[in-house]
PDB file of C-alpha atoms in Angstrom:
ATOM      1  CA  CYS A  18      -2.788 -22.046  12.294  1.00 97.00           C
ATOM      2  CA  ASN A  19      -1.374 -18.561  12.949  1.00 97.00           C
ATOM      3  CA  ASN A  20       1.363 -17.929  15.479  1.00 98.00           C
ATOM      4  CA  ASN A  21       2.975 -21.321  15.870  1.00 98.00           C
ATOM      5  CA  LEU A  22       6.385 -22.822  15.030  1.00 98.00           C
ATOM      6  CA  LEU A  23       5.394 -24.391  11.718  1.00 98.00           C
ATOM      7  CA  THR A  24       8.122 -24.870   9.124  1.00 98.00           C
ATOM      8  CA  THR A  25       5.842 -26.594   6.578  1.00 97.00           C
ATOM      9  CA  VAL A  26       2.127 -26.600   5.770  1.00 97.00           C
ATOM     10  CA  ASP A  27       0.649 -29.165   3.368  1.00 97.00           C
ATOM     11  CA  MET A  28      -2.658 -27.997   1.900  1.00 95.00           C
ATOM     12  CA  SER A  29      -2.479 -30.079  -1.283  1.00 96.00           C
ATOM     13  CA  SER A  30      -5.521 -32.228  -0.373  1.00 97.00           C
ATOM     14  CA  ASN A  31      -7.696 -29.330   0.793  1.00 97.00           C
ATOM     15  CA  THR A  32      -9.080 -28.355  -2.593  1.00 96.00           C
ATOM     16  CA  GLY A  33     -12.234 -26.816  -1.083  1.00 97.00           C
ATOM     17  CA  LEU A  34     -10.328 -24.438   1.191  1.00 98.00           C
ATOM     18  CA  LEU A  35     -11.695 -20.882   1.106  1.00 98.00           C
ATOM     19  CA  ALA A  36      -9.450 -19.163   3.671  1.00 98.00           C
ATOM     20  CA  LEU A  37      -5.974 -19.884   5.017  1.00 98.00           C
ATOM     21  CA  PHE A  38      -4.350 -18.103   7.948  1.00 98.00           C
ATOM     22  CA  CYS A  39      -0.781 -19.337   8.443  1.00 98.00           C
ATOM     23  CA  GLY A  40       0.987 -16.150   9.475  1.00 98.00           C
ATOM     24  CA  LEU A  41       3.544 -15.766  12.256  1.00 98.00           C
ATOM     25  CA  ASN A  42       5.262 -19.073  11.700  1.00 98.00           C
ATOM     26  CA  GLN A  43       8.623 -20.146  10.258  1.00 98.00           C
ATOM     27  CA  LEU A  44       7.535 -21.087   6.744  1.00 98.00           C
ATOM     28  CA  THR A  45      10.174 -20.792   4.011  1.00 98.00           C
ATOM     29  CA  SER A  46       7.755 -21.882   1.279  1.00 97.00           C
ATOM     30  CA  LEU A  47       4.028 -22.351   0.718  1.00 98.00           C
ATOM     31  CA  ASN A  48       2.311 -24.279  -2.066  1.00 98.00           C
ATOM     32  CA  VAL A  49      -1.297 -23.201  -2.659  1.00 98.00           C
ATOM     33  CA  SER A  50      -1.534 -24.314  -6.291  1.00 98.00           C
ATOM     34  CA  ALA A  51      -4.186 -26.937  -5.439  1.00 98.00           C
ATOM     35  CA  ASN A  52      -6.311 -24.465  -3.495  1.00 98.00           C
ATOM     36  CA  THR A  53      -8.094 -22.895  -6.447  1.00 98.00           C
ATOM     37  CA  SER A  54     -11.124 -21.892  -4.332  1.00 98.00           C
ATOM     38  CA  LEU A  55      -9.087 -19.690  -1.994  1.00 98.00           C
ATOM     39  CA  ASN A  56     -10.449 -16.188  -1.591  1.00 98.00           C
ATOM     40  CA  LEU A  57      -8.375 -15.244   1.470  1.00 98.00           C
ATOM     41  CA  LEU A  58      -4.695 -15.956   2.149  1.00 98.00           C
ATOM     42  CA  HIS A  59      -2.777 -14.509   5.095  1.00 98.00           C
ATOM     43  CA  CYS A  60       0.772 -15.868   5.178  1.00 98.00           C
ATOM     44  CA  ASN A  61       2.414 -12.797   6.699  1.00 98.00           C
ATOM     45  CA  SER A  62       5.408 -12.832   9.042  1.00 98.00           C
ATOM     46  CA  ASN A  63       7.189 -15.888   7.778  1.00 98.00           C
ATOM     47  CA  GLN A  64      10.504 -16.424   5.976  1.00 98.00           C
ATOM     48  CA  MET A  65       9.343 -16.972   2.404  1.00 98.00           C
ATOM     49  CA  SER A  66      11.454 -15.744  -0.498  1.00 98.00           C
ATOM     50  CA  SER A  67       8.822 -16.615  -3.122  1.00 97.00           C
ATOM     51  CA  LEU A  68       5.065 -17.103  -3.371  1.00 98.00           C
ATOM     52  CA  ASN A  69       3.058 -18.326  -6.359  1.00 98.00           C
ATOM     53  CA  VAL A  70      -0.625 -17.345  -6.372  1.00 98.00           C
ATOM     54  CA  SER A  71      -1.214 -17.731 -10.119  1.00 98.00           C
ATOM     55  CA  SER A  72      -3.671 -20.607  -9.547  1.00 98.00           C
ATOM     56  CA  ASN A  73      -5.702 -18.663  -7.016  1.00 98.00           C
ATOM     57  CA  THR A  74      -7.830 -16.642  -9.406  1.00 98.00           C
ATOM     58  CA  LEU A  75     -10.631 -16.153  -6.841  1.00 98.00           C
ATOM     59  CA  LEU A  76      -8.323 -14.526  -4.298  1.00 98.00           C
ATOM     60  CA  ASN A  77      -9.679 -11.214  -3.022  1.00 98.00           C
ATOM     61  CA  ASP A  78      -7.623 -10.782   0.163  1.00 98.00           C
ATOM     62  CA  LEU A  79      -3.868 -11.420   0.197  1.00 98.00           C
ATOM     63  CA  ASN A  80      -1.519 -10.588   3.063  1.00 98.00           C
ATOM     64  CA  CYS A  81       2.062 -11.697   2.431  1.00 98.00           C
ATOM     65  CA  SER A  82       3.708  -8.916   4.428  1.00 98.00           C
ATOM     66  CA  SER A  83       6.883  -9.319   6.491  1.00 98.00           C
ATOM     67  CA  ASN A  84       8.517 -12.012   4.433  1.00 98.00           C
ATOM     68  CA  GLN A  85      11.578 -11.975   2.161  1.00 98.00           C
ATOM     69  CA  LEU A  86       9.835 -11.680  -1.191  1.00 98.00           C
ATOM     70  CA  SER A  87      11.863 -10.008  -3.947  1.00 98.00           C
ATOM     71  CA  SER A  88       8.961 -10.286  -6.401  1.00 97.00           C
ATOM     72  CA  ILE A  89       5.324 -11.327  -6.528  1.00 98.00           C
ATOM     73  CA  ASN A  90       3.060 -11.813  -9.535  1.00 98.00           C
ATOM     74  CA  VAL A  91      -0.607 -10.956  -8.975  1.00 98.00           C
ATOM     75  CA  SER A  92      -1.582 -10.628 -12.639  1.00 98.00           C
ATOM     76  CA  SER A  93      -3.909 -13.667 -12.362  1.00 98.00           C
ATOM     77  CA  ASN A  94      -5.715 -12.271  -9.325  1.00 98.00           C
ATOM     78  CA  SER A  95      -8.140  -9.942 -11.064  1.00 98.00           C
ATOM     79  CA  VAL A  96     -10.682  -9.864  -8.196  1.00 98.00           C
ATOM     80  CA  LEU A  97      -8.116  -8.913  -5.553  1.00 98.00           C
ATOM     81  CA  THR A  98      -9.499  -6.113  -3.376  1.00 98.00           C
ATOM     82  CA  ASN A  99      -7.104  -6.108  -0.384  1.00 98.00           C
ATOM     83  CA  PHE A 100      -3.386  -6.593  -0.977  1.00 98.00           C
ATOM     84  CA  ASN A 101      -0.753  -6.249   1.735  1.00 98.00           C
ATOM     85  CA  CYS A 102       2.846  -6.904   0.712  1.00 98.00           C
ATOM     86  CA  ASN A 103       4.612  -4.512   3.058  1.00 98.00           C
ATOM     87  CA  SER A 104       8.005  -5.199   4.642  1.00 98.00           C
ATOM     88  CA  ASN A 105       9.475  -7.344   1.904  1.00 98.00           C
ATOM     89  CA  LEU A 106      12.321  -6.866  -0.602  1.00 98.00           C
ATOM     90  CA  LEU A 107      10.240  -5.802  -3.600  1.00 98.00           C
ATOM     91  CA  SER A 108      11.994  -3.572  -6.131  1.00 98.00           C
ATOM     92  CA  SER A 109       9.002  -3.571  -8.489  1.00 97.00           C
ATOM     93  CA  LEU A 110       5.274  -4.231  -8.229  1.00 98.00           C
ATOM     94  CA  ASN A 111       2.764  -4.622 -11.049  1.00 98.00           C
ATOM     95  CA  VAL A 112      -0.877  -4.158 -10.009  1.00 98.00           C
ATOM     96  CA  SER A 113      -2.190  -3.154 -13.438  1.00 98.00           C
ATOM     97  CA  SER A 114      -4.417  -6.269 -13.609  1.00 98.00           C
ATOM     98  CA  ASN A 115      -5.979  -5.608 -10.209  1.00 98.00           C
ATOM     99  CA  SER A 116      -8.607  -3.022 -11.099  1.00 97.00           C
ATOM    100  CA  MET A 117     -10.797  -3.969  -8.101  1.00 98.00           C
ATOM    101  CA  LEU A 118      -8.144  -3.120  -5.498  1.00 98.00           C
ATOM    102  CA  SER A 119      -9.526  -0.951  -2.711  1.00 98.00           C
ATOM    103  CA  THR A 120      -6.591  -1.304  -0.295  1.00 98.00           C
ATOM    104  CA  LEU A 121      -2.923  -1.562  -1.236  1.00 98.00           C
ATOM    105  CA  ASP A 122      -0.170  -1.647   1.379  1.00 98.00           C
ATOM    106  CA  CYS A 123       3.290  -1.884  -0.169  1.00 98.00           C
ATOM    107  CA  ASN A 124       5.210   0.152   2.379  1.00 98.00           C
ATOM    108  CA  SER A 125       8.734  -0.727   3.535  1.00 98.00           C
ATOM    109  CA  ASN A 126      10.041  -2.187   0.304  1.00 98.00           C
ATOM    110  CA  GLN A 127      12.550  -1.006  -2.315  1.00 98.00           C
ATOM    111  CA  LEU A 128      10.155   0.334  -4.932  1.00 98.00           C
ATOM    112  CA  THR A 129      11.462   3.051  -7.241  1.00 98.00           C
ATOM    113  CA  SER A 130       8.185   3.336  -9.154  1.00 97.00           C
ATOM    114  CA  LEU A 131       4.531   2.449  -8.677  1.00 98.00           C
ATOM    115  CA  ASP A 132       1.801   2.571 -11.316  1.00 98.00           C
ATOM    116  CA  VAL A 133      -1.715   2.751  -9.848  1.00 98.00           C
ATOM    117  CA  SER A 134      -3.383   4.258 -12.915  1.00 98.00           C
ATOM    118  CA  ASN A 135      -5.565   1.139 -13.441  1.00 98.00           C
ATOM    119  CA  ASN A 136      -6.580   0.943  -9.786  1.00 98.00           C
ATOM    120  CA  THR A 137      -9.515   3.329  -9.969  1.00 98.00           C
ATOM    121  CA  ALA A 138     -11.285   1.771  -6.965  1.00 98.00           C
ATOM    122  CA  ILE A 139      -8.401   2.253  -4.570  1.00 98.00           C
ATOM    123  CA  ALA A 140      -9.405   4.005  -1.352  1.00 98.00           C
ATOM    124  CA  THR A 141      -6.430   3.250   0.894  1.00 98.00           C
ATOM    125  CA  LEU A 142      -2.824   3.403  -0.262  1.00 98.00           C
ATOM    126  CA  TYR A 143       0.276   2.898   1.849  1.00 98.00           C
ATOM    127  CA  CYS A 144       3.461   3.282  -0.206  1.00 98.00           C
ATOM    128  CA  ASN A 145       5.634   4.867   2.455  1.00 98.00           C
ATOM    129  CA  LEU A 146       9.239   3.876   3.150  1.00 98.00           C
ATOM    130  CA  ASN A 147      10.235   3.168  -0.433  1.00 98.00           C
ATOM    131  CA  GLN A 148      12.365   4.995  -3.006  1.00 98.00           C
ATOM    132  CA  LEU A 149       9.624   6.553  -5.129  1.00 98.00           C
ATOM    133  CA  THR A 150      10.572   9.668  -7.076  1.00 97.00           C
ATOM    134  CA  ALA A 151       7.168  10.194  -8.725  1.00 97.00           C
ATOM    135  CA  LEU A 152       3.579   9.010  -8.327  1.00 98.00           C
ATOM    136  CA  ASN A 153       0.566   9.654 -10.548  1.00 98.00           C
ATOM    137  CA  LEU A 154      -2.772   9.715  -8.683  1.00 98.00           C
ATOM    138  CA  THR A 155      -4.871  11.253 -11.466  1.00 97.00           C
ATOM    139  CA  ASN A 156      -7.172   8.221 -11.863  1.00 98.00           C
ATOM    140  CA  ASN A 157      -7.578   7.430  -8.169  1.00 98.00           C
ATOM    141  CA  LEU A 158     -10.729   9.440  -7.505  1.00 98.00           C
ATOM    142  CA  SER A 159     -11.812   7.242  -4.563  1.00 98.00           C
ATOM    143  CA  LEU A 160      -8.570   7.689  -2.649  1.00 98.00           C
ATOM    144  CA  ALA A 161      -9.336   8.630   0.966  1.00 98.00           C
ATOM    145  CA  PHE A 162      -6.322   7.440   2.998  1.00 98.00           C
ATOM    146  CA  PHE A 163      -2.898   8.103   1.499  1.00 98.00           C
ATOM    147  CA  ASP A 164       0.500   7.618   3.130  1.00 98.00           C
ATOM    148  CA  CYS A 165       3.607   8.245   1.011  1.00 98.00           C
ATOM    149  CA  LYS A 166       6.045   9.419   3.668  1.00 98.00           C
ATOM    150  CA  ASN A 167       9.745   8.602   3.552  1.00 98.00           C
ATOM    151  CA  ASN A 168      10.237   8.516  -0.195  1.00 98.00           C
ATOM    152  CA  LEU A 169      12.101  10.730  -2.704  1.00 98.00           C
ATOM    153  CA  LEU A 170       9.111  12.583  -4.126  1.00 98.00           C
ATOM    154  CA  THR A 171       9.843  16.045  -5.507  1.00 96.00           C
ATOM    155  CA  ALA A 172       6.299  16.744  -6.761  1.00 95.00           C
ATOM    156  CA  LEU A 173       2.842  15.372  -6.031  1.00 96.00           C
ATOM    157  CA  ASN A 174      -0.501  16.301  -7.594  1.00 96.00           C
ATOM    158  CA  VAL A 175      -3.600  15.501  -5.514  1.00 97.00           C
ATOM    159  CA  ASN A 176      -5.996  17.830  -7.338  1.00 96.00           C
ATOM    160  CA  ASN A 177      -8.185  14.926  -8.519  1.00 97.00           C
ATOM    161  CA  ASN A 178      -8.374  13.285  -5.103  1.00 98.00           C
ATOM    162  CA  SER A 179     -11.238  15.256  -3.599  1.00 97.00           C
ATOM    163  CA  ASN A 180     -12.149  12.414  -1.207  1.00 97.00           C
ATOM    164  CA  LEU A 181      -8.844  12.533   0.664  1.00 98.00           C
ATOM    165  CA  THR A 182      -9.290  12.599   4.425  1.00 98.00           C
ATOM    166  CA  TYR A 183      -5.805  11.468   5.563  1.00 98.00           C
ATOM    167  CA  PHE A 184      -2.655  12.561   3.728  1.00 98.00           C
ATOM    168  CA  ASP A 185       0.912  12.018   4.950  1.00 98.00           C
ATOM    169  CA  SER A 186       3.694  13.164   2.627  1.00 98.00           C
ATOM    170  CA  SER A 187       6.317  13.834   5.288  1.00 98.00           C
ATOM    171  CA  ASN A 188      10.023  13.185   4.748  1.00 98.00           C
ATOM    172  CA  ASN A 189      10.102  13.735   1.005  1.00 98.00           C
ATOM    173  CA  GLN A 190      11.564  16.494  -1.182  1.00 97.00           C
ATOM    174  CA  LEU A 191       8.386  18.377  -2.064  1.00 97.00           C
ATOM    175  CA  THR A 192       8.777  22.045  -2.957  1.00 94.00           C
ATOM    176  CA  ASN A 193       5.075  22.643  -3.609  1.00 93.00           C
ATOM    177  CA  LEU A 194       1.852  21.149  -2.269  1.00 95.00           C
ATOM    178  CA  ASP A 195      -1.656  22.182  -3.350  1.00 95.00           C
ATOM    179  CA  VAL A 196      -4.500  20.813  -1.213  1.00 97.00           C
ATOM    180  CA  SER A 197      -7.122  23.327  -2.314  1.00 95.00           C
ATOM    181  CA  ASN A 198      -9.160  20.575  -4.019  1.00 96.00           C
ATOM    182  CA  ASN A 199      -9.169  18.349  -0.935  1.00 97.00           C
ATOM    183  CA  PRO A 200     -11.933  19.829   1.253  1.00 97.00           C
ATOM    184  CA  GLN A 201     -12.469  16.576   3.219  1.00 97.00           C
ATOM    185  CA  LEU A 202      -8.951  16.524   4.670  1.00 98.00           C
ATOM    186  CA  THR A 203      -8.851  16.015   8.423  1.00 98.00           C
ATOM    187  CA  TYR A 204      -5.198  14.953   8.735  1.00 98.00           C
ATOM    188  CA  LEU A 205      -2.434  16.657   6.752  1.00 98.00           C
ATOM    189  CA  ILE A 206       1.169  15.765   7.541  1.00 98.00           C
ATOM    190  CA  CYS A 207       3.853  17.291   5.338  1.00 97.00           C
ATOM    191  CA  ASN A 208       6.769  17.966   7.667  1.00 97.00           C
ATOM    192  CA  ASN A 209      10.394  17.540   6.579  1.00 98.00           C
ATOM    193  CA  ASN A 210      10.023  18.667   2.991  1.00 97.00           C
ATOM    194  CA  GLN A 211      11.143  21.806   1.155  1.00 96.00           C
ATOM    195  CA  LEU A 212       7.814  23.642   1.028  1.00 96.00           C
ATOM    196  CA  SER A 213       8.037  27.429   0.780  1.00 93.00           C
ATOM    197  CA  SER A 214       4.273  27.977   1.106  1.00 88.00           C
ATOM    198  CA  LEU A 215       1.154  26.072   2.152  1.00 92.00           C
ATOM    199  CA  ASN A 216      -2.432  27.218   1.670  1.00 90.00           C
ATOM    200  CA  VAL A 217      -5.052  25.385   3.742  1.00 94.00           C
ATOM    201  CA  ASN A 218      -7.830  27.997   3.518  1.00 91.00           C
ATOM    202  CA  ASN A 219     -10.151  25.523   1.775  1.00 93.00           C
ATOM    203  CA  ASN A 220      -9.481  22.736   4.267  1.00 96.00           C
ATOM    204  CA  THR A 221     -12.031  23.634   6.905  1.00 96.00           C
ATOM    205  CA  GLN A 222     -12.305  20.017   8.158  1.00 97.00           C
ATOM    206  CA  LEU A 223      -8.664  19.871   9.278  1.00 97.00           C
ATOM    207  CA  THR A 224      -8.177  18.653  12.828  1.00 97.00           C
ATOM    208  CA  ASN A 225      -4.459  17.826  12.568  1.00 97.00           C
ATOM    209  CA  LEU A 226      -1.813  19.757  10.645  1.00 97.00           C
ATOM    210  CA  ILE A 227       1.910  19.006  10.917  1.00 97.00           C
ATOM    211  CA  CYS A 228       4.149  21.043   8.617  1.00 96.00           C
ATOM    212  CA  ASN A 229       7.315  21.692  10.611  1.00 96.00           C
ATOM    213  CA  ASN A 230      10.823  21.563   9.138  1.00 96.00           C
ATOM    214  CA  ASN A 231      10.034  23.170   5.804  1.00 95.00           C
ATOM    215  CA  GLN A 232      10.899  26.592   4.395  1.00 90.00           C
ATOM    216  CA  LEU A 233       7.581  28.259   5.132  1.00 88.00           C
ATOM    217  CA  SER A 234       7.666  32.020   5.465  1.00 77.00           C
ATOM    218  CA  SER A 235       4.209  32.291   7.007  1.00 59.00           C
TER     219      SER A 235
END
């Protein structure tokens, strides 16, 4: 029922429901407590200020982006693999219980910190357009696509992320960036930082490099 003018959706009798697409409507609330079999929920682009998915323990795909959520609790969703909560009002996000996450998109929120140390399966991470000052990627060995642009990062260690192919750290406050352990990189974007040097000698797969507006001497 995507892309309509719905203001309410009553799914209380649909206890066998496996997937619900109700995005691009005018929903201010959504009750999925009776839908305990749900493994996919896309309720993006509505007007919801809260969402309770604690009863949906089988959920593996959740898209609640472009709402007005100030918080969301996914601690009961231990099999969640794809989680999109971008363009909300989140000031904090706890994904420590979601060890199976492979894709996390939390861009365009108000996050000041993000702990992904338990998310060892994560391959795609969008955390751009937040207020992050630090980010630890030591345990994220599967990370391939990483976008952290438009934050407040002063340092970033990607030495353990040898599978990185796409890396955008533009519009931060980085003074140093070491990509010598990222031989698979094809896209590297690090413009608008404070880098004084950048060594890409080991990055022979690079097809796109953007590093303007730094303090590079050569």
